[in-house]
């Protein structure tokens, strides 16, 4: 089995790489190269690392090159940024708003579209979304631009699913995870989240259509 994990230098992406290596998979992992000691510490025999900033024009082609011709059983895009969590969206600069949307919504779909033909017919395409991207579940507000970016990601995944009706496509909420993004107070370790995500994706593998799941495999309200 072979997986591509995009955004694997640290956090949930790194934990997903470790989890799939432990499950005996071959893994292609991407990093921006700004510090990837975690990846280097993993067992390297079944791991291939490629340097790519997902916002670079050439990133999808570089990642496709590293993936090679052997089809993927799983493509999971984890790279993402929080942006300004405090400021209402309408008070952000256009540049600050756009950069979060580009990284969290446009970049994943650019990678997914570019690599769609590298995913095996029964394979899975997943992007790490967030429950904060749930429009129906937004009763508290806050995190405006982050919420907007994950709602946009979910919408673009559904557009992709309509164009590719036989595909298994998952928007994945990873839980509240102890990473640089959520801090030490979060409830899950990255590895617990990754284990849950891998189990949830395995349970869903081969099912056509686009679903929004959490790390326990439970449906999340769009
Ligand atoms: N932690 C949570 O509680 C939580 C909850 C819901 C959803 N999520 C989502 O889970 C995903 C992973 O987040 P995390 O918690 O693991 O955060 P993290 O520890 O801050 O890691 C973010 C990852 O994204 C990479 N990244 C950011 N911008 C990139 C770019 N332009 N090109 C390539 N890589 C880039 C980072 O690479 P560098 O090391 O180079 O910066 C890093 O590997 C994100 O999509 C996030 O929105 C997290």
PDB file of C-alpha atoms and ligand atoms in Angstrom:
ATOM      1  CA  UNK A   1       0.000   0.000   0.000  1.00  0.00           C
ATOM      2  CA  UNK A   2       1.174   3.515  -0.780  1.00  0.00           C
ATOM      3  CA  UNK A   3       0.212   6.896   0.676  1.00  0.00           C
ATOM      4  CA  UNK A   4       1.066  10.506  -0.094  1.00  0.00           C
ATOM      5  CA  UNK A   5       0.966  12.869   2.895  1.00  0.00           C
ATOM      6  CA  UNK A   6       1.203  16.555   1.978  1.00  0.00           C
ATOM      7  CA  UNK A   7       2.475  18.811   4.781  1.00  0.00           C
ATOM      8  CA  UNK A   8       4.340  16.279   6.892  1.00  0.00           C
ATOM      9  CA  UNK A   9       7.152  18.231   8.572  1.00  0.00           C
ATOM     10  CA  UNK A  10       5.342  18.230  11.926  1.00  0.00           C
ATOM     11  CA  UNK A  11       1.977  17.965  13.615  1.00  0.00           C
ATOM     12  CA  UNK A  12      -0.792  15.777  12.220  1.00  0.00           C
ATOM     13  CA  UNK A  13       0.918  15.254   8.853  1.00  0.00           C
ATOM     14  CA  UNK A  14       4.066  13.900  10.506  1.00  0.00           C
ATOM     15  CA  UNK A  15       1.985  11.641  12.761  1.00  0.00           C
ATOM     16  CA  UNK A  16       0.125  10.298   9.711  1.00  0.00           C
ATOM     17  CA  UNK A  17       3.433   9.411   8.058  1.00  0.00           C
ATOM     18  CA  UNK A  18       4.579   7.557  11.206  1.00  0.00           C
ATOM     19  CA  UNK A  19       1.222   5.776  11.461  1.00  0.00           C
ATOM     20  CA  UNK A  20       1.207   4.546   7.862  1.00  0.00           C
ATOM     21  CA  UNK A  21       4.866   3.472   8.052  1.00  0.00           C
ATOM     22  CA  UNK A  22       3.989   1.464  11.167  1.00  0.00           C
ATOM     23  CA  UNK A  23       1.144  -0.136   9.215  1.00  0.00           C
ATOM     24  CA  UNK A  24       3.675  -1.316   6.599  1.00  0.00           C
ATOM     25  CA  UNK A  25       2.783   1.224   3.886  1.00  0.00           C
ATOM     26  CA  UNK A  26       5.160   2.997   1.515  1.00  0.00           C
ATOM     27  CA  UNK A  27       4.848   6.744   2.101  1.00  0.00           C
ATOM     28  CA  UNK A  28       5.707   9.813   0.050  1.00  0.00           C
ATOM     29  CA  UNK A  29       5.835  12.811   2.412  1.00  0.00           C
ATOM     30  CA  UNK A  30       6.153  16.505   1.590  1.00  0.00           C
ATOM     31  CA  UNK A  31       7.875  19.209   3.616  1.00  0.00           C
ATOM     32  CA  UNK A  32       8.738  22.832   2.948  1.00  0.00           C
ATOM     33  CA  UNK A  33      12.243  22.037   4.176  1.00  0.00           C
ATOM     34  CA  UNK A  34      12.040  24.578   7.040  1.00  0.00           C
ATOM     35  CA  UNK A  35      12.834  21.911   9.629  1.00  0.00           C
ATOM     36  CA  UNK A  36      11.865  18.314   9.134  1.00  0.00           C
ATOM     37  CA  UNK A  37      13.816  16.570  11.895  1.00  0.00           C
ATOM     38  CA  UNK A  38      10.692  14.582  12.729  1.00  0.00           C
ATOM     39  CA  UNK A  39      10.575  13.085   9.245  1.00  0.00           C
ATOM     40  CA  UNK A  40      14.298  12.383   9.280  1.00  0.00           C
ATOM     41  CA  UNK A  41      13.930  10.469  12.559  1.00  0.00           C
ATOM     42  CA  UNK A  42      11.462   8.021  10.998  1.00  0.00           C
ATOM     43  CA  UNK A  43      12.409   4.716   9.448  1.00  0.00           C
ATOM     44  CA  UNK A  44      13.464   5.690   5.920  1.00  0.00           C
ATOM     45  CA  UNK A  45      13.275   2.430   3.968  1.00  0.00           C
ATOM     46  CA  UNK A  46       9.658   2.891   2.822  1.00  0.00           C
ATOM     47  CA  UNK A  47       9.671   6.703   3.071  1.00  0.00           C
ATOM     48  CA  UNK A  48      10.340   9.165   0.268  1.00  0.00           C
ATOM     49  CA  UNK A  49      10.530  12.864   1.119  1.00  0.00           C
ATOM     50  CA  UNK A  50       9.943  15.675  -1.366  1.00  0.00           C
ATOM     51  CA  UNK A  51      10.402  19.396  -0.698  1.00  0.00           C
ATOM     52  CA  UNK A  52       7.428  21.489  -1.831  1.00  0.00           C
ATOM     53  CA  UNK A  53       5.663  24.627  -0.647  1.00  0.00           C
ATOM     54  CA  UNK A  54       2.057  23.925  -1.625  1.00  0.00           C
ATOM     55  CA  UNK A  55       1.612  27.551  -2.694  1.00  0.00           C
ATOM     56  CA  UNK A  56       4.398  27.331  -5.292  1.00  0.00           C
ATOM     57  CA  UNK A  57       3.237  27.037  -8.882  1.00  0.00           C
ATOM     58  CA  UNK A  58       5.465  24.008  -9.438  1.00  0.00           C
ATOM     59  CA  UNK A  59       4.439  22.124  -6.279  1.00  0.00           C
ATOM     60  CA  UNK A  60       1.866  19.744  -7.827  1.00  0.00           C
ATOM     61  CA  UNK A  61       4.291  18.706 -10.583  1.00  0.00           C
ATOM     62  CA  UNK A  62       7.149  18.198  -8.100  1.00  0.00           C
ATOM     63  CA  UNK A  63       4.924  16.083  -5.853  1.00  0.00           C
ATOM     64  CA  UNK A  64       3.664  14.047  -8.839  1.00  0.00           C
ATOM     65  CA  UNK A  65       7.272  13.392  -9.886  1.00  0.00           C
ATOM     66  CA  UNK A  66       8.115  12.091  -6.422  1.00  0.00           C
ATOM     67  CA  UNK A  67       5.038   9.866  -6.363  1.00  0.00           C
ATOM     68  CA  UNK A  68       6.099   8.125  -9.573  1.00  0.00           C
ATOM     69  CA  UNK A  69       4.006   5.690 -11.600  1.00  0.00           C
ATOM     70  CA  UNK A  70       3.042   3.201  -8.867  1.00  0.00           C
ATOM     71  CA  UNK A  71      -0.527   4.246  -7.961  1.00  0.00           C
ATOM     72  CA  UNK A  72      -1.447   5.715  -4.597  1.00  0.00           C
ATOM     73  CA  UNK A  73      -3.933   3.988  -2.309  1.00  0.00           C
ATOM     74  CA  UNK A  74      -4.281   7.211  -0.325  1.00  0.00           C
ATOM     75  CA  UNK A  75      -3.630  10.887  -0.938  1.00  0.00           C
ATOM     76  CA  UNK A  76      -4.042  12.977   2.200  1.00  0.00           C
ATOM     77  CA  UNK A  77      -3.464  16.722   2.250  1.00  0.00           C
ATOM     78  CA  UNK A  78      -2.699  17.927   5.777  1.00  0.00           C
ATOM     79  CA  UNK A  79      -0.805  21.209   5.231  1.00  0.00           C
ATOM     80  CA  UNK A  80      -2.698  24.168   6.585  1.00  0.00           C
ATOM     81  CA  UNK A  81      -2.444  27.447   8.501  1.00  0.00           C
ATOM     82  CA  UNK A  82      -4.602  29.081  11.170  1.00  0.00           C
ATOM     83  CA  UNK A  83      -4.279  32.714  10.121  1.00  0.00           C
ATOM     84  CA  UNK A  84      -5.516  35.484  12.410  1.00  0.00           C
ATOM     85  CA  UNK A  85      -7.976  33.782  14.754  1.00  0.00           C
ATOM     86  CA  UNK A  86      -9.038  36.954  16.583  1.00  0.00           C
ATOM     87  CA  UNK A  87      -9.835  39.523  13.915  1.00  0.00           C
ATOM     88  CA  UNK A  88     -13.241  39.489  12.188  1.00  0.00           C
ATOM     89  CA  UNK A  89     -12.745  38.638   8.522  1.00  0.00           C
ATOM     90  CA  UNK A  90     -13.894  42.035   7.257  1.00  0.00           C
ATOM     91  CA  UNK A  91     -11.117  43.767   9.200  1.00  0.00           C
ATOM     92  CA  UNK A  92      -8.278  41.675   7.788  1.00  0.00           C
ATOM     93  CA  UNK A  93      -6.159  42.943   4.937  1.00  0.00           C
ATOM     94  CA  UNK A  94      -7.070  41.397   1.588  1.00  0.00           C
ATOM     95  CA  UNK A  95      -3.613  39.808   1.564  1.00  0.00           C
ATOM     96  CA  UNK A  96      -4.031  38.171   4.982  1.00  0.00           C
ATOM     97  CA  UNK A  97      -7.472  36.855   4.063  1.00  0.00           C
ATOM     98  CA  UNK A  98      -6.348  35.551   0.681  1.00  0.00           C
ATOM     99  CA  UNK A  99      -3.210  33.810   1.975  1.00  0.00           C
ATOM    100  CA  UNK A 100      -5.240  31.590   4.346  1.00  0.00           C
ATOM    101  CA  UNK A 101      -7.765  30.756   1.609  1.00  0.00           C
ATOM    102  CA  UNK A 102      -4.960  29.964  -0.837  1.00  0.00           C
ATOM    103  CA  UNK A 103      -3.129  27.631   1.576  1.00  0.00           C
ATOM    104  CA  UNK A 104      -6.138  25.886   3.121  1.00  0.00           C
ATOM    105  CA  UNK A 105      -8.559  25.637   0.186  1.00  0.00           C
ATOM    106  CA  UNK A 106      -6.912  26.337  -3.161  1.00  0.00           C
ATOM    107  CA  UNK A 107      -3.612  24.484  -2.571  1.00  0.00           C
ATOM    108  CA  UNK A 108      -5.206  21.176  -1.491  1.00  0.00           C
ATOM    109  CA  UNK A 109      -7.485  21.120  -4.538  1.00  0.00           C
ATOM    110  CA  UNK A 110      -4.622  22.020  -6.869  1.00  0.00           C
ATOM    111  CA  UNK A 111      -2.617  19.071  -5.529  1.00  0.00           C
ATOM    112  CA  UNK A 112      -5.650  16.754  -5.576  1.00  0.00           C
ATOM    113  CA  UNK A 113      -6.616  17.689  -9.159  1.00  0.00           C
ATOM    114  CA  UNK A 114      -3.035  17.334 -10.370  1.00  0.00           C
ATOM    115  CA  UNK A 115      -2.597  13.897  -8.796  1.00  0.00           C
ATOM    116  CA  UNK A 116      -6.101  12.512  -9.356  1.00  0.00           C
ATOM    117  CA  UNK A 117      -4.883  10.093 -12.019  1.00  0.00           C
ATOM    118  CA  UNK A 118      -2.150   8.786  -9.685  1.00  0.00           C
ATOM    119  CA  UNK A 119      -4.703   7.495  -7.165  1.00  0.00           C
ATOM    120  CA  UNK A 120      -5.745   3.868  -7.713  1.00  0.00           C
ATOM    121  CA  UNK A 121      -9.367   3.261  -8.771  1.00  0.00           C
ATOM    122  CA  UNK A 122     -10.272   1.998  -5.283  1.00  0.00           C
ATOM    123  CA  UNK A 123      -8.070   4.554  -3.550  1.00  0.00           C
ATOM    124  CA  UNK A 124      -8.988   7.416  -1.223  1.00  0.00           C
ATOM    125  CA  UNK A 125      -8.496  11.156  -1.485  1.00  0.00           C
ATOM    126  CA  UNK A 126      -8.641  13.010   1.830  1.00  0.00           C
ATOM    127  CA  UNK A 127      -7.943  16.517   3.043  1.00  0.00           C
ATOM    128  CA  UNK A 128      -7.559  17.505   6.668  1.00  0.00           C
ATOM    129  CA  UNK A 129     -10.410  19.945   7.141  1.00  0.00           C
ATOM    130  CA  UNK A 130     -11.861  21.064  10.475  1.00  0.00           C
ATOM    131  CA  UNK A 131     -15.126  21.039  12.330  1.00  0.00           C
ATOM    132  CA  UNK A 132     -14.693  24.831  12.317  1.00  0.00           C
ATOM    133  CA  UNK A 133     -15.426  24.621   8.577  1.00  0.00           C
ATOM    134  CA  UNK A 134     -18.899  23.292   9.313  1.00  0.00           C
ATOM    135  CA  UNK A 135     -21.351  26.026   8.254  1.00  0.00           C
ATOM    136  CA  UNK A 136     -24.287  24.326   9.972  1.00  0.00           C
ATOM    137  CA  UNK A 137     -22.274  23.729  13.133  1.00  0.00           C
ATOM    138  CA  UNK A 138     -21.094  27.332  13.542  1.00  0.00           C
ATOM    139  CA  UNK A 139     -22.921  28.568  16.592  1.00  0.00           C
ATOM    140  CA  UNK A 140     -20.092  30.501  18.227  1.00  0.00           C
ATOM    141  CA  UNK A 141     -18.275  32.411  15.474  1.00  0.00           C
ATOM    142  CA  UNK A 142     -14.627  33.405  15.818  1.00  0.00           C
ATOM    143  CA  UNK A 143     -11.747  32.038  13.744  1.00  0.00           C
ATOM    144  CA  UNK A 144     -13.451  33.754  10.796  1.00  0.00           C
ATOM    145  CA  UNK A 145     -10.882  33.344   8.061  1.00  0.00           C
ATOM    146  CA  UNK A 146      -9.922  29.832   9.180  1.00  0.00           C
ATOM    147  CA  UNK A 147     -13.577  28.755   9.208  1.00  0.00           C
ATOM    148  CA  UNK A 148     -14.098  30.310   5.772  1.00  0.00           C
ATOM    149  CA  UNK A 149     -11.039  28.525   4.382  1.00  0.00           C
ATOM    150  CA  UNK A 150     -12.134  25.094   5.641  1.00  0.00           C
ATOM    151  CA  UNK A 151     -15.728  25.655   4.427  1.00  0.00           C
ATOM    152  CA  UNK A 152     -14.227  26.559   1.040  1.00  0.00           C
ATOM    153  CA  UNK A 153     -12.050  23.437   1.158  1.00  0.00           C
ATOM    154  CA  UNK A 154     -15.119  21.289   1.868  1.00  0.00           C
ATOM    155  CA  UNK A 155     -17.043  22.891  -1.006  1.00  0.00           C
ATOM    156  CA  UNK A 156     -14.160  22.371  -3.433  1.00  0.00           C
ATOM    157  CA  UNK A 157     -13.851  18.718  -2.352  1.00  0.00           C
ATOM    158  CA  UNK A 158     -17.544  18.257  -3.154  1.00  0.00           C
ATOM    159  CA  UNK A 159     -17.072  19.932  -6.551  1.00  0.00           C
ATOM    160  CA  UNK A 160     -14.190  17.529  -7.215  1.00  0.00           C
ATOM    161  CA  UNK A 161     -16.362  14.607  -6.109  1.00  0.00           C
ATOM    162  CA  UNK A 162     -19.123  15.566  -8.554  1.00  0.00           C
ATOM    163  CA  UNK A 163     -16.581  15.582 -11.391  1.00  0.00           C
ATOM    164  CA  UNK A 164     -15.213  12.220 -10.196  1.00  0.00           C
ATOM    165  CA  UNK A 165     -18.301  10.275  -9.099  1.00  0.00           C
ATOM    166  CA  UNK A 166     -16.628   6.921  -8.545  1.00  0.00           C
ATOM    167  CA  UNK A 167     -14.061   8.310  -6.130  1.00  0.00           C
ATOM    168  CA  UNK A 168     -13.824   7.961  -2.350  1.00  0.00           C
ATOM    169  CA  UNK A 169     -13.258  11.508  -1.074  1.00  0.00           C
ATOM    170  CA  UNK A 170     -13.098  12.545   2.570  1.00  0.00           C
ATOM    171  CA  UNK A 171     -13.026  15.902   4.341  1.00  0.00           C
ATOM    172  CA  UNK A 172     -11.487  14.885   7.686  1.00  0.00           C
ATOM    173  CA  UNK A 173     -11.801  16.661  11.039  1.00  0.00           C
ATOM    174  CA  UNK A 174      -8.774  15.397  13.012  1.00  0.00           C
ATOM    175  CA  UNK A 175     -10.064  16.301  16.471  1.00  0.00           C
ATOM    176  CA  UNK A 176      -8.522  18.956  18.718  1.00  0.00           C
ATOM    177  CA  UNK A 177      -4.880  18.001  18.470  1.00  0.00           C
ATOM    178  CA  UNK A 178      -1.787  19.047  20.446  1.00  0.00           C
ATOM    179  CA  UNK A 179       0.216  20.685  17.671  1.00  0.00           C
ATOM    180  CA  UNK A 180       1.708  24.130  17.112  1.00  0.00           C
ATOM    181  CA  UNK A 181      -1.686  25.150  15.705  1.00  0.00           C
ATOM    182  CA  UNK A 182      -3.843  24.199  18.714  1.00  0.00           C
ATOM    183  CA  UNK A 183      -1.303  24.212  21.543  1.00  0.00           C
ATOM    184  CA  UNK A 184      -0.609  21.994  24.534  1.00  0.00           C
ATOM    185  CA  UNK A 185      -4.133  22.288  25.955  1.00  0.00           C
ATOM    186  CA  UNK A 186      -5.703  20.321  23.117  1.00  0.00           C
ATOM    187  CA  UNK A 187      -7.186  16.944  23.920  1.00  0.00           C
ATOM    188  CA  UNK A 188      -5.522  14.527  21.478  1.00  0.00           C
ATOM    189  CA  UNK A 189      -1.915  13.650  20.755  1.00  0.00           C
ATOM    190  CA  UNK A 190      -1.030  13.843  17.060  1.00  0.00           C
ATOM    191  CA  UNK A 191      -0.491  10.089  17.058  1.00  0.00           C
ATOM    192  CA  UNK A 192      -3.927   9.352  18.578  1.00  0.00           C
ATOM    193  CA  UNK A 193      -5.493  11.584  15.948  1.00  0.00           C
ATOM    194  CA  UNK A 194      -3.493   9.917  13.151  1.00  0.00           C
ATOM    195  CA  UNK A 195      -4.464   6.429  14.363  1.00  0.00           C
ATOM    196  CA  UNK A 196      -8.134   7.427  14.385  1.00  0.00           C
ATOM    197  CA  UNK A 197      -7.878   9.058  10.960  1.00  0.00           C
ATOM    198  CA  UNK A 198      -6.190   5.962   9.478  1.00  0.00           C
ATOM    199  CA  UNK A 199      -8.864   3.678  10.967  1.00  0.00           C
ATOM    200  CA  UNK A 200     -11.683   5.947   9.753  1.00  0.00           C
ATOM    201  CA  UNK A 201     -10.213   6.141   6.245  1.00  0.00           C
ATOM    202  CA  UNK A 202      -9.703   2.360   6.151  1.00  0.00           C
ATOM    203  CA  UNK A 203     -13.350   1.830   7.110  1.00  0.00           C
ATOM    204  CA  UNK A 204     -14.441   4.192   4.322  1.00  0.00           C
ATOM    205  CA  UNK A 205     -11.955   2.944   1.633  1.00  0.00           C
ATOM    206  CA  UNK A 206     -13.516   2.233  -1.754  1.00  0.00           C
ATOM    207  CA  UNK A 207     -16.866   3.928  -0.950  1.00  0.00           C
ATOM    208  CA  UNK A 208     -17.700   6.428  -3.687  1.00  0.00           C
ATOM    209  CA  UNK A 209     -18.822   9.934  -2.793  1.00  0.00           C
ATOM    210  CA  UNK A 210     -17.633  12.790  -0.590  1.00  0.00           C
ATOM    211  CA  UNK A 211     -18.147  12.645   3.175  1.00  0.00           C
ATOM    212  CA  UNK A 212     -17.176  14.877   6.102  1.00  0.00           C
ATOM    213  CA  UNK A 213     -15.908  12.650   8.924  1.00  0.00           C
ATOM    214  CA  UNK A 214     -14.107  13.081  12.204  1.00  0.00           C
ATOM    215  CA  UNK A 215     -11.161  11.034  13.469  1.00  0.00           C
ATOM    216  CA  UNK A 216     -13.562   8.536  15.068  1.00  0.00           C
ATOM    217  CA  UNK A 217     -15.256   7.954  11.705  1.00  0.00           C
ATOM    218  CA  UNK A 218     -18.384   9.872  12.733  1.00  0.00           C
ATOM    219  CA  UNK A 219     -20.156  12.129  10.220  1.00  0.00           C
ATOM    220  CA  UNK A 220     -19.743  15.879  10.728  1.00  0.00           C
ATOM    221  CA  UNK A 221     -22.496  18.344   9.772  1.00  0.00           C
ATOM    222  CA  UNK A 222     -21.513  20.192   6.571  1.00  0.00           C
TER     223      UNK A 222
HETATM  224  N1  LIG B   1      -4.411  20.803  15.521  1.00  0.00           N
HETATM  225  C1  LIG B   1      -5.735  20.804  15.519  1.00  0.00           C
HETATM  226  O1  LIG B   1      -6.399  20.760  16.584  1.00  0.00           O
HETATM  227  C2  LIG B   1      -6.480  20.822  14.208  1.00  0.00           C
HETATM  228  C3  LIG B   1      -7.893  20.758  14.262  1.00  0.00           C
HETATM  229  C4  LIG B   1      -8.608  20.765  13.066  1.00  0.00           C
HETATM  230  C5  LIG B   1      -7.917  20.798  11.853  1.00  0.00           C
HETATM  231  N2  LIG B   1      -6.543  20.868  11.828  1.00  0.00           N
HETATM  232  C6  LIG B   1      -5.885  20.877  10.518  1.00  0.00           C
HETATM  233  O2  LIG B   1      -4.901  19.866  10.497  1.00  0.00           O
HETATM  234  C7  LIG B   1      -3.901  20.194   9.526  1.00  0.00           C
HETATM  235  C8  LIG B   1      -2.533  20.029  10.154  1.00  0.00           C
HETATM  236  O3  LIG B   1      -2.445  20.977  11.224  1.00  0.00           O
HETATM  237  P1  LIG B   1      -1.512  20.755  12.500  1.00  0.00           P
HETATM  238  O4  LIG B   1      -2.357  20.863  13.686  1.00  0.00           O
HETATM  239  O5  LIG B   1      -0.631  19.565  12.285  1.00  0.00           O
HETATM  240  O6  LIG B   1      -0.673  22.113  12.411  1.00  0.00           O
HETATM  241  P2  LIG B   1       0.894  22.428  12.493  1.00  0.00           P
HETATM  242  O7  LIG B   1       1.550  21.592  13.534  1.00  0.00           O
HETATM  243  O8  LIG B   1       0.946  23.919  12.568  1.00  0.00           O
HETATM  244  O9  LIG B   1       1.444  21.922  11.079  1.00  0.00           O
HETATM  245  C9  LIG B   1       1.076  22.576   9.911  1.00  0.00           C
HETATM  246  C10 LIG B   1       1.737  21.833   8.772  1.00  0.00           C
HETATM  247  O10 LIG B   1       1.343  22.456   7.526  1.00  0.00           O
HETATM  248  C11 LIG B   1       2.539  22.757   6.801  1.00  0.00           C
HETATM  249  N3  LIG B   1       2.337  23.893   5.925  1.00  0.00           N
HETATM  250  C12 LIG B   1       1.770  25.089   6.206  1.00  0.00           C
HETATM  251  N4  LIG B   1       1.807  25.890   5.122  1.00  0.00           N
HETATM  252  C13 LIG B   1       2.412  25.174   4.136  1.00  0.00           C
HETATM  253  C14 LIG B   1       2.761  25.455   2.797  1.00  0.00           C
HETATM  254  N5  LIG B   1       2.509  26.649   2.224  1.00  0.00           N
HETATM  255  N6  LIG B   1       3.369  24.482   2.077  1.00  0.00           N
HETATM  256  C15 LIG B   1       3.649  23.278   2.628  1.00  0.00           C
HETATM  257  N7  LIG B   1       3.370  22.957   3.905  1.00  0.00           N
HETATM  258  C16 LIG B   1       2.760  23.905   4.646  1.00  0.00           C
HETATM  259  C17 LIG B   1       3.564  23.047   7.877  1.00  0.00           C
HETATM  260  O11 LIG B   1       4.859  23.031   7.325  1.00  0.00           O
HETATM  261  P3  LIG B   1       6.093  23.903   7.968  1.00  0.00           P
HETATM  262  O12 LIG B   1       6.655  23.055   9.074  1.00  0.00           O
HETATM  263  O13 LIG B   1       7.021  24.095   6.826  1.00  0.00           O
HETATM  264  O14 LIG B   1       5.508  25.204   8.482  1.00  0.00           O
HETATM  265  C18 LIG B   1       3.277  21.905   8.841  1.00  0.00           C
HETATM  266  O15 LIG B   1       3.815  20.700   8.362  1.00  0.00           O
HETATM  267  C19 LIG B   1      -4.207  21.609   9.078  1.00  0.00           C
HETATM  268  O16 LIG B   1      -4.858  21.579   7.823  1.00  0.00           O
HETATM  269  C20 LIG B   1      -5.133  22.137  10.157  1.00  0.00           C
HETATM  270  O17 LIG B   1      -5.985  23.149   9.690  1.00  0.00           O
HETATM  271  C21 LIG B   1      -5.823  20.877  12.979  1.00  0.00           C
END
